[in-house]
PDB file of C-alpha atoms in Angstrom:
ATOM      1  CA  MET A  92      12.323  13.413  36.613  1.00 53.00           C
ATOM      2  CA  THR A  93      12.638  12.005  33.008  1.00 54.00           C
ATOM      3  CA  ILE A  94      10.403  13.040  30.244  1.00 55.00           C
ATOM      4  CA  ALA A  95       9.466  10.525  27.601  1.00 48.00           C
ATOM      5  CA  PRO A  96      10.478  11.473  24.247  1.00 48.00           C
ATOM      6  CA  GLU A  97       7.591  12.688  22.009  1.00 51.00           C
ATOM      7  CA  ARG A  98       6.175   9.971  19.677  1.00 53.00           C
ATOM      8  CA  THR A  99       5.887  11.151  16.019  1.00 62.00           C
ATOM      9  CA  ALA A 100       3.272  10.092  13.545  1.00 86.00           C
ATOM     10  CA  VAL A 101       4.633   7.830  10.812  1.00 92.00           C
ATOM     11  CA  ARG A 102       2.851   7.942   7.388  1.00 95.00           C
ATOM     12  CA  VAL A 103       2.562   5.639   4.557  1.00 96.00           C
ATOM     13  CA  GLU A 104       3.410   7.346   1.404  1.00 96.00           C
ATOM     14  CA  LEU A 105       3.058   6.300  -2.272  1.00 97.00           C
ATOM     15  CA  LEU A 106       5.063   7.430  -5.236  1.00 96.00           C
ATOM     16  CA  ILE A 107       2.486   9.206  -7.583  1.00 94.00           C
ATOM     17  CA  ASP A 108       3.603  11.181 -10.695  1.00 92.00           C
ATOM     18  CA  GLN A 109       7.360  11.376  -9.376  1.00 94.00           C
ATOM     19  CA  ARG A 110       6.139  12.854  -5.923  1.00 95.00           C
ATOM     20  CA  TRP A 111       5.610  11.201  -2.649  1.00 96.00           C
ATOM     21  CA  PHE A 112       1.825  11.411  -1.514  1.00 95.00           C
ATOM     22  CA  ALA A 113       0.734  10.461   2.072  1.00 95.00           C
ATOM     23  CA  VAL A 114      -2.215   8.001   1.919  1.00 96.00           C
ATOM     24  CA  CYS A 115      -2.625   7.142   5.611  1.00 94.00           C
ATOM     25  CA  GLU A 116      -0.813   6.918   8.891  1.00 94.00           C
ATOM     26  CA  LEU A 117       1.148   3.648   9.715  1.00 94.00           C
ATOM     27  CA  THR A 118      -1.191   3.051  12.731  1.00 93.00           C
ATOM     28  CA  ASP A 119      -4.222   2.863  10.358  1.00 93.00           C
ATOM     29  CA  LEU A 120      -2.853  -0.452   9.178  1.00 94.00           C
ATOM     30  CA  ILE A 121      -2.875  -3.919  10.708  1.00 94.00           C
ATOM     31  CA  PRO A 122       0.002  -6.458   9.477  1.00 94.00           C
ATOM     32  CA  GLY A 123      -1.624  -8.867   7.258  1.00 92.00           C
ATOM     33  CA  ARG A 124      -4.616  -6.795   6.467  1.00 93.00           C
ATOM     34  CA  GLY A 125      -5.456  -4.088   3.801  1.00 95.00           C
ATOM     35  CA  VAL A 126      -7.298  -0.620   3.595  1.00 97.00           C
ATOM     36  CA  ALA A 127      -8.497   1.168   0.650  1.00 97.00           C
ATOM     37  CA  ALA A 128      -7.355   4.654  -0.094  1.00 96.00           C
ATOM     38  CA  LEU A 129      -8.361   7.265  -2.529  1.00 95.00           C
ATOM     39  CA  LEU A 130      -5.734   9.107  -4.658  1.00 95.00           C
ATOM     40  CA  PRO A 131      -6.239  12.688  -5.707  1.00 92.00           C
ATOM     41  CA  ASP A 132      -7.144  11.813  -9.159  1.00 93.00           C
ATOM     42  CA  GLY A 133      -9.923   9.466  -7.716  1.00 95.00           C
ATOM     43  CA  THR A 134      -8.111   6.268  -8.230  1.00 96.00           C
ATOM     44  CA  GLN A 135      -8.588   3.573  -5.377  1.00 97.00           C
ATOM     45  CA  VAL A 136      -5.537   1.893  -4.046  1.00 98.00           C
ATOM     46  CA  ALA A 137      -5.203  -1.225  -1.695  1.00 98.00           C
ATOM     47  CA  VAL A 138      -2.612  -0.472   0.697  1.00 98.00           C
ATOM     48  CA  PHE A 139      -1.044  -3.290   2.979  1.00 97.00           C
ATOM     49  CA  LEU A 140       1.456  -3.862   5.762  1.00 95.00           C
ATOM     50  CA  ASP A 141       3.080  -7.061   5.866  1.00 92.00           C
ATOM     51  CA  ARG A 142       4.063  -8.785   9.172  1.00 89.00           C
ATOM     52  CA  ALA A 143       7.584  -7.452   8.756  1.00 90.00           C
ATOM     53  CA  GLY A 144       6.301  -4.044   8.659  1.00 92.00           C
ATOM     54  CA  ARG A 145       6.830  -3.175   4.982  1.00 95.00           C
ATOM     55  CA  PRO A 146       4.056  -1.423   3.116  1.00 97.00           C
ATOM     56  CA  TYR A 147       2.718  -2.299  -0.293  1.00 97.00           C
ATOM     57  CA  ALA A 148       0.315  -0.721  -2.457  1.00 98.00           C
ATOM     58  CA  ILE A 149      -1.568  -1.894  -5.695  1.00 98.00           C
ATOM     59  CA  GLY A 150      -4.691  -0.766  -7.466  1.00 98.00           C
ATOM     60  CA  ASN A 151      -7.732  -1.815  -5.683  1.00 98.00           C
ATOM     61  CA  ARG A 152      -9.856  -2.961  -8.604  1.00 98.00           C
ATOM     62  CA  ASP A 153      -9.995  -6.689  -9.239  1.00 98.00           C
ATOM     63  CA  PRO A 154      -9.526  -7.017 -13.001  1.00 98.00           C
ATOM     64  CA  PHE A 155     -11.490 -10.277 -13.089  1.00 98.00           C
ATOM     65  CA  THR A 156     -14.594  -8.965 -11.640  1.00 97.00           C
ATOM     66  CA  GLY A 157     -14.361  -5.196 -11.810  1.00 98.00           C
ATOM     67  CA  ALA A 158     -15.164  -4.853  -8.271  1.00 98.00           C
ATOM     68  CA  TYR A 159     -12.888  -2.840  -5.780  1.00 98.00           C
ATOM     69  CA  VAL A 160     -12.055  -5.404  -3.347  1.00 98.00           C
ATOM     70  CA  LEU A 161      -8.423  -6.156  -3.312  1.00 98.00           C
ATOM     71  CA  SER A 162      -8.032  -4.360  -0.062  1.00 98.00           C
ATOM     72  CA  ARG A 163      -9.908  -7.115   1.469  1.00 97.00           C
ATOM     73  CA  GLY A 164      -7.890  -9.942   0.135  1.00 97.00           C
ATOM     74  CA  LEU A 165      -5.690 -12.142   2.123  1.00 94.00           C
ATOM     75  CA  LEU A 166      -1.961 -11.816   2.046  1.00 96.00           C
ATOM     76  CA  GLY A 167       0.417 -14.484   1.640  1.00 95.00           C
ATOM     77  CA  SER A 168       3.773 -15.398  -0.185  1.00 94.00           C
ATOM     78  CA  ALA A 169       4.880 -17.641  -2.946  1.00 92.00           C
ATOM     79  CA  GLY A 170       8.421 -18.533  -3.976  1.00 91.00           C
ATOM     80  CA  GLY A 171       9.305 -15.626  -1.586  1.00 89.00           C
ATOM     81  CA  ARG A 172       7.165 -13.053  -3.311  1.00 92.00           C
ATOM     82  CA  PRO A 173       4.471 -11.146  -1.178  1.00 96.00           C
ATOM     83  CA  PHE A 174       0.872 -11.264  -2.671  1.00 97.00           C
ATOM     84  CA  VAL A 175      -2.720 -10.657  -1.983  1.00 98.00           C
ATOM     85  CA  ALA A 176      -5.389 -13.080  -3.126  1.00 98.00           C
ATOM     86  CA  SER A 177      -8.570 -11.594  -4.364  1.00 97.00           C
ATOM     87  CA  PRO A 178     -11.492 -12.177  -1.903  1.00 97.00           C
ATOM     88  CA  LEU A 179     -13.857 -12.985  -4.891  1.00 97.00           C
ATOM     89  CA  LEU A 180     -12.191 -15.446  -7.183  1.00 96.00           C
ATOM     90  CA  LYS A 181      -8.976 -15.824  -5.413  1.00 97.00           C
ATOM     91  CA  GLN A 182      -6.568 -14.915  -8.131  1.00 97.00           C
ATOM     92  CA  ARG A 183      -3.150 -13.873  -6.572  1.00 98.00           C
ATOM     93  CA  PHE A 184      -1.539 -10.473  -7.324  1.00 98.00           C
ATOM     94  CA  ASP A 185       2.114  -9.853  -6.652  1.00 98.00           C
ATOM     95  CA  LEU A 186       2.361  -6.892  -4.270  1.00 98.00           C
ATOM     96  CA  GLU A 187       5.599  -5.570  -5.734  1.00 97.00           C
ATOM     97  CA  THR A 188       4.795  -5.887  -9.398  1.00 97.00           C
ATOM     98  CA  GLY A 189       1.021  -5.977  -9.675  1.00 98.00           C
ATOM     99  CA  ARG A 190       1.322  -9.133 -11.923  1.00 98.00           C
ATOM    100  CA  CYS A 191      -1.344 -11.924 -11.518  1.00 98.00           C
ATOM    101  CA  LEU A 192       0.497 -15.003 -10.280  1.00 97.00           C
ATOM    102  CA  ASP A 193      -2.534 -16.996 -11.934  1.00 96.00           C
ATOM    103  CA  ASP A 194      -2.796 -15.585 -15.190  1.00 97.00           C
ATOM    104  CA  GLU A 195       0.323 -13.712 -16.360  1.00 93.00           C
ATOM    105  CA  THR A 196      -1.459 -11.645 -18.979  1.00 97.00           C
ATOM    106  CA  VAL A 197      -3.258  -9.798 -16.141  1.00 98.00           C
ATOM    107  CA  THR A 198      -1.783  -7.061 -14.040  1.00 98.00           C
ATOM    108  CA  VAL A 199      -2.803  -4.464 -11.628  1.00 98.00           C
ATOM    109  CA  GLN A 200      -1.098  -0.955 -10.905  1.00 98.00           C
ATOM    110  CA  ALA A 201       1.613  -1.519  -8.395  1.00 98.00           C
ATOM    111  CA  TYR A 202       2.913   1.596  -6.505  1.00 98.00           C
ATOM    112  CA  ALA A 203       6.231   2.245  -4.566  1.00 97.00           C
ATOM    113  CA  ALA A 204       5.451   2.585  -1.009  1.00 97.00           C
ATOM    114  CA  ARG A 205       7.427   3.806   1.986  1.00 97.00           C
ATOM    115  CA  THR A 206       6.805   4.999   5.564  1.00 95.00           C
ATOM    116  CA  LYS A 207       8.041   8.395   6.553  1.00 94.00           C
ATOM    117  CA  ASP A 208       8.139  10.088   9.928  1.00 88.00           C
ATOM    118  CA  ALA A 209       5.639  12.958   9.723  1.00 67.00           C
ATOM    119  CA  VAL A 210       7.609  15.494  11.717  1.00 58.00           C
ATOM    120  CA  SER A 211      10.789  15.035   9.587  1.00 50.00           C
ATOM    121  CA  ALA A 212       8.598  15.572   6.479  1.00 46.00           C
ATOM    122  CA  GLN A 213       7.236  18.977   8.079  1.00 43.00           C
ATOM    123  CA  VAL A 214      10.720  20.125   8.881  1.00 40.00           C
ATOM    124  CA  ALA A 215      12.072  19.325   5.500  1.00 41.00           C
ATOM    125  CA  SER A 216       9.236  21.115   3.679  1.00 37.00           C
ATOM    126  CA  ALA A 217       9.441  24.065   6.022  1.00 36.00           C
ATOM    127  CA  GLN A 218      13.169  24.383   5.185  1.00 37.00           C
ATOM    128  CA  VAL A 219      12.474  24.310   1.490  1.00 41.00           C
ATOM    129  CA  ALA A 220       9.932  27.072   1.580  1.00 38.00           C
TER     130      ALA A 220
END
């Protein structure tokens, strides 16, 4: 009898103040859609998973309207650059840099994002302790 290998949780982590912070499980994300997450300091971020499985995160506040809605935007790409289009006024924000593709004077905070096996992270932190 063969036993299936145990499945491990995979987390999406953001680089905050030079430390990786888990914001959600990878299974919480649907490719092409976003979710809003709250950071420890109260900042809202919009977290996305592209169709290739790569995570991205930018500030959730639309600088043109002040509404916290970028997580509800539509993903796309322009010139090979991934972006999210605001659901309100449709301005496009580069998911890697936070730069507005429609008004270069406007940006939102962009965060480094990665996926991490939760079990490996627990083992590593236990070894450090």
